[in-house]
mmCIF file with all atom_site columns, C-alpha atoms in Angstrom:
data_model
loop_
_atom_site.group_PDB
_atom_site.id
_atom_site.type_symbol
_atom_site.label_atom_id
_atom_site.label_alt_id
_atom_site.label_comp_id
_atom_site.label_asym_id
_atom_site.label_entity_id
_atom_site.label_seq_id
_atom_site.pdbx_PDB_ins_code
_atom_site.Cartn_x
_atom_site.Cartn_y
_atom_site.Cartn_z
_atom_site.occupancy
_atom_site.B_iso_or_equiv
_atom_site.pdbx_formal_charge
_atom_site.auth_seq_id
_atom_site.auth_comp_id
_atom_site.auth_asym_id
_atom_site.auth_atom_id
_atom_site.pdbx_PDB_model_num
ATOM 1  C CA . ILE A 1 1  ? -2.632  -3.048  -5.424  1.00 84.00 ? 1  ILE A CA 1
ATOM 2  C CA . SER A 1 2  ? -1.638  -3.213  -1.900  1.00 83.00 ? 2  SER A CA 1
ATOM 3  C CA . GLY A 1 3  ? 0.005   -0.905  0.561   1.00 80.00 ? 3  GLY A CA 1
ATOM 4  C CA . ILE A 1 4  ? 3.573   -1.298  1.166   1.00 80.00 ? 4  ILE A CA 1
ATOM 5  C CA . ALA A 1 5  ? 3.386   -2.615  4.792   1.00 80.00 ? 5  ALA A CA 1
ATOM 6  C CA . ARG A 1 6  ? 5.445   -5.788  6.073   1.00 79.00 ? 6  ARG A CA 1
ATOM 7  C CA . SER A 1 7  ? 3.911   -9.108  6.127   1.00 82.00 ? 7  SER A CA 1
ATOM 8  C CA . THR A 1 8  ? 1.055   -9.833  3.812   1.00 82.00 ? 8  THR A CA 1
ATOM 9  C CA . ASP A 1 9  ? 1.453   -6.485  1.796   1.00 84.00 ? 9  ASP A CA 1
ATOM 10 C CA . SER A 1 10 ? 5.231   -7.185  0.970   1.00 88.00 ? 10 SER A CA 1
ATOM 11 C CA . ALA A 1 11 ? 4.429   -10.967 0.181   1.00 90.00 ? 11 ALA A CA 1
ATOM 12 C CA . ALA A 1 12 ? 1.729   -9.576  -2.242  1.00 87.00 ? 12 ALA A CA 1
ATOM 13 C CA . HIS A 1 13 ? 4.038   -7.396  -4.063  1.00 86.00 ? 13 HIS A CA 1
ATOM 14 C CA . GLN A 1 14 ? 6.879   -9.710  -4.424  1.00 89.00 ? 14 GLN A CA 1
ATOM 15 C CA . GLY A 1 15 ? 4.411   -12.406 -5.763  1.00 89.00 ? 15 GLY A CA 1
ATOM 16 C CA . ALA A 1 16 ? 2.920   -9.906  -8.363  1.00 88.00 ? 16 ALA A CA 1
ATOM 17 C CA . ILE A 1 17 ? 6.149   -8.302  -9.191  1.00 87.00 ? 17 ILE A CA 1
ATOM 18 C CA . GLU A 1 18 ? 6.909   -9.962  -12.621 1.00 87.00 ? 18 GLU A CA 1
ATOM 19 C CA . SER A 1 19 ? 3.285   -8.982  -13.647 1.00 86.00 ? 19 SER A CA 1
ATOM 20 C CA . CYS A 1 20 ? 3.921   -5.265  -12.392 1.00 85.00 ? 20 CYS A CA 1
ATOM 21 C CA . THR A 1 21 ? 2.201   -4.850  -9.092  1.00 85.00 ? 21 THR A CA 1
ATOM 22 C CA . LEU A 1 22 ? 0.828   -1.411  -7.926  1.00 86.00 ? 22 LEU A CA 1
ATOM 23 C CA . ALA A 1 23 ? 1.942   -0.211  -4.488  1.00 84.00 ? 23 ALA A CA 1
ATOM 24 C CA . VAL A 1 24 ? 0.349   2.700   -2.827  1.00 84.00 ? 24 VAL A CA 1
ATOM 25 C CA . MET A 1 25 ? 2.266   4.215   0.007   1.00 78.00 ? 25 MET A CA 1
ATOM 26 C CA . ASP A 1 26 ? 1.951   6.988   2.227   1.00 71.00 ? 26 ASP A CA 1
ATOM 27 C CA . GLY A 1 27 ? 5.610   8.909   2.213   1.00 70.00 ? 27 GLY A CA 1
ATOM 28 C CA . GLY A 1 28 ? 7.652   10.225  -0.733  1.00 71.00 ? 28 GLY A CA 1
ATOM 29 C CA . VAL A 1 29 ? 9.280   7.397   -2.911  1.00 69.00 ? 29 VAL A CA 1
ATOM 30 C CA . ASP A 1 30 ? 12.445  8.294   -1.576  1.00 73.00 ? 30 ASP A CA 1
ATOM 31 C CA . VAL A 1 31 ? 11.421  7.284   2.023   1.00 75.00 ? 31 VAL A CA 1
ATOM 32 C CA . ALA A 1 32 ? 10.891  3.790   2.574   1.00 77.00 ? 32 ALA A CA 1
ATOM 33 C CA . TYR A 1 33 ? 8.295   3.044   5.216   1.00 77.00 ? 33 TYR A CA 1
ATOM 34 C CA . PRO A 1 34 ? 8.724   0.521   6.794   1.00 82.00 ? 34 PRO A CA 1
ATOM 35 C CA . LYS A 1 35 ? 12.559  0.640   6.276   1.00 85.00 ? 35 LYS A CA 1
ATOM 36 C CA . GLN A 1 36 ? 12.733  -2.895  5.741   1.00 88.00 ? 36 GLN A CA 1
ATOM 37 C CA . ASN A 1 37 ? 10.669  -2.480  2.301   1.00 86.00 ? 37 ASN A CA 1
ATOM 38 C CA . ALA A 1 38 ? 13.283  -0.108  0.851   1.00 87.00 ? 38 ALA A CA 1
ATOM 39 C CA . ALA A 1 39 ? 14.694  -2.734  -1.634  1.00 90.00 ? 39 ALA A CA 1
ATOM 40 C CA . LEU A 1 40 ? 11.181  -3.757  -2.494  1.00 88.00 ? 40 LEU A CA 1
ATOM 41 C CA . ASN A 1 41 ? 10.259  -0.081  -3.276  1.00 84.00 ? 41 ASN A CA 1
ATOM 42 C CA . GLU A 1 42 ? 13.284  0.210   -5.611  1.00 86.00 ? 42 GLU A CA 1
ATOM 43 C CA . ASP A 1 43 ? 12.479  -3.231  -7.069  1.00 88.00 ? 43 ASP A CA 1
ATOM 44 C CA . ILE A 1 44 ? 8.978   -1.971  -8.067  1.00 86.00 ? 44 ILE A CA 1
ATOM 45 C CA . VAL A 1 45 ? 10.134  1.181   -9.552  1.00 83.00 ? 45 VAL A CA 1
ATOM 46 C CA . ALA A 1 46 ? 12.945  -0.572  -11.700 1.00 87.00 ? 46 ALA A CA 1
ATOM 47 C CA . ARG A 1 47 ? 10.656  -3.401  -12.932 1.00 86.00 ? 47 ARG A CA 1
ATOM 48 C CA . CYS A 1 48 ? 7.166   -1.605  -13.076 1.00 82.00 ? 48 CYS A CA 1
ATOM 49 C CA . GLY A 1 49 ? 8.203   1.935   -13.776 1.00 75.00 ? 49 GLY A CA 1
ATOM 50 C CA . ASP A 1 50 ? 5.693   4.254   -12.455 1.00 67.00 ? 50 ASP A CA 1
ATOM 51 C CA . ARG A 1 51 ? 3.582   1.566   -10.562 1.00 73.00 ? 51 ARG A CA 1
ATOM 52 C CA . LEU A 1 52 ? 4.654   3.178   -7.079  1.00 72.00 ? 52 LEU A CA 1
ATOM 53 C CA . ILE A 1 53 ? 1.869   5.710   -6.012  1.00 79.00 ? 53 ILE A CA 1
ATOM 54 C CA . THR A 1 54 ? 2.755   8.226   -3.025  1.00 77.00 ? 54 THR A CA 1
ATOM 55 C CA . LEU A 1 55 ? 0.799   10.757  -1.337  1.00 73.00 ? 55 LEU A CA 1
ATOM 56 C CA . GLY A 1 56 ? 4.051   12.608  -1.204  1.00 68.00 ? 56 GLY A CA 1
ATOM 57 C CA . ALA A 1 57 ? 3.548   13.361  2.427   1.00 64.00 ? 57 ALA A CA 1
ATOM 58 C CA . VAL A 1 58 ? 5.598   12.228  5.471   1.00 67.00 ? 58 VAL A CA 1
ATOM 59 C CA . THR A 1 59 ? 4.205   9.058   6.805   1.00 69.00 ? 59 THR A CA 1
ATOM 60 C CA . GLN A 1 60 ? 1.791   9.934   9.535   1.00 72.00 ? 60 GLN A CA 1
ATOM 61 C CA . ALA A 1 61 ? -1.146  8.045   10.987  1.00 73.00 ? 61 ALA A CA 1
ATOM 62 C CA . HIS A 1 62 ? -3.637  10.731  9.863   1.00 75.00 ? 62 HIS A CA 1
ATOM 63 C CA . ASN A 1 63 ? -2.516  10.023  6.230   1.00 76.00 ? 63 ASN A CA 1
ATOM 64 C CA . PHE A 1 64 ? -3.793  6.418   6.647   1.00 79.00 ? 64 PHE A CA 1
ATOM 65 C CA . LEU A 1 65 ? -7.247  6.674   5.679   1.00 83.00 ? 65 LEU A CA 1
ATOM 66 C CA . ARG A 1 66 ? -6.361  8.456   2.459   1.00 83.00 ? 66 ARG A CA 1
ATOM 67 C CA . HIS A 1 67 ? -3.820  5.647   1.425   1.00 81.00 ? 67 HIS A CA 1
ATOM 68 C CA . ASN A 1 68 ? -6.606  3.176   2.140   1.00 85.00 ? 68 ASN A CA 1
ATOM 69 C CA . ARG A 1 69 ? -9.448  5.119   0.211   1.00 88.00 ? 69 ARG A CA 1
ATOM 70 C CA . ILE A 1 70 ? -7.077  5.127   -2.916  1.00 87.00 ? 70 ILE A CA 1
ATOM 71 C CA . ARG A 1 71 ? -6.341  1.612   -2.787  1.00 86.00 ? 71 ARG A CA 1
ATOM 72 C CA . SER A 1 72 ? -10.015 0.607   -2.482  1.00 89.00 ? 72 SER A CA 1
ATOM 73 C CA . SER A 1 73 ? -10.770 2.904   -5.303  1.00 90.00 ? 73 SER A CA 1
ATOM 74 C CA . LEU A 1 74 ? -8.232  1.581   -7.782  1.00 88.00 ? 74 LEU A CA 1
ATOM 75 C CA . ALA A 1 75 ? -9.387  -1.994  -7.049  1.00 87.00 ? 75 ALA A CA 1
ATOM 76 C CA . SER A 1 76 ? -12.172 -4.047  -8.677  1.00 88.00 ? 76 SER A CA 1
ATOM 77 C CA . VAL A 1 77 ? -12.211 -6.384  -5.910  1.00 89.00 ? 77 VAL A CA 1
ATOM 78 C CA . VAL A 1 78 ? -10.711 -6.114  -2.428  1.00 89.00 ? 78 VAL A CA 1
ATOM 79 C CA . VAL A 1 79 ? -9.583  -9.205  -0.470  1.00 88.00 ? 79 VAL A CA 1
ATOM 80 C CA . VAL A 1 80 ? -8.721  -8.959  3.146   1.00 88.00 ? 80 VAL A CA 1
ATOM 81 C CA . VAL A 1 81 ? -6.271  -11.790 4.010   1.00 84.00 ? 81 VAL A CA 1
ATOM 82 C CA . LYS A 1 82 ? -5.914  -11.083 7.671   1.00 84.00 ? 82 LYS A CA 1
ATOM 83 C CA . ALA A 1 83 ? -7.039  -8.423  9.876   1.00 88.00 ? 83 ALA A CA 1
ATOM 84 C CA . ALA A 1 84 ? -7.379  -6.937  13.293  1.00 90.00 ? 84 ALA A CA 1
ATOM 85 C CA . PRO A 1 85 ? -10.706 -5.836  14.498  1.00 91.00 ? 85 PRO A CA 1
ATOM 86 C CA . ARG A 1 86 ? -9.701  -2.186  13.972  1.00 88.00 ? 86 ARG A CA 1
ATOM 87 C CA . SER A 1 87 ? -7.198  -2.456  11.321  1.00 86.00 ? 87 SER A CA 1
ATOM 88 C CA . GLY A 1 88 ? -6.644  -0.684  8.106   1.00 84.00 ? 88 GLY A CA 1
ATOM 89 C CA . SER A 1 89 ? -7.522  -3.578  6.157   1.00 86.00 ? 89 SER A CA 1
ATOM 90 C CA . LEU A 1 90 ? -11.000 -3.624  7.388   1.00 91.00 ? 90 LEU A CA 1
ATOM 91 C CA . ILE A 1 91 ? -11.096 0.288   6.799   1.00 90.00 ? 91 ILE A CA 1
ATOM 92 C CA . THR A 1 92 ? -10.343 -0.401  3.036   1.00 89.00 ? 92 THR A CA 1
ATOM 93 C CA . ALA A 1 93 ? -12.903 -3.143  2.732   1.00 91.00 ? 93 ALA A CA 1
ATOM 94 C CA . HIS A 1 94 ? -15.335 -0.719  4.105   1.00 92.00 ? 94 HIS A CA 1
ATOM 95 C CA . LEU A 1 95 ? -14.387 1.890   1.687   1.00 91.00 ? 95 LEU A CA 1
ATOM 96 C CA . ALA A 1 96 ? -14.348 -0.521  -1.270  1.00 92.00 ? 96 ALA A CA 1
ATOM 97 C CA . ASN A 1 97 ? -17.921 -1.705  -0.098  1.00 91.00 ? 97 ASN A CA 1
ATOM 98 C CA . GLU A 1 98 ? -19.124 2.043   -0.212  1.00 89.00 ? 98 GLU A CA 1
#
């Protein structure tokens, strides 16, 4: 379970796609954010069916907290690979700890 951002999120999905990864994204399934992940989004849908969860809203910063809360509630374990001091990764870890 991960977001669909660049870097670590993308690598996690690519590594887990054979066992059907679960992506939680902010926008609709028809709007790739970031645009570089359009092919990855399509690949997840093609290989894993309904394993792409969306908030169905336009990608905006105020939706990120809901996105992080959903990811943390779906996971049994949260692993933070890298994080800036005020990052969404640390917010997700805090929510999971709650």
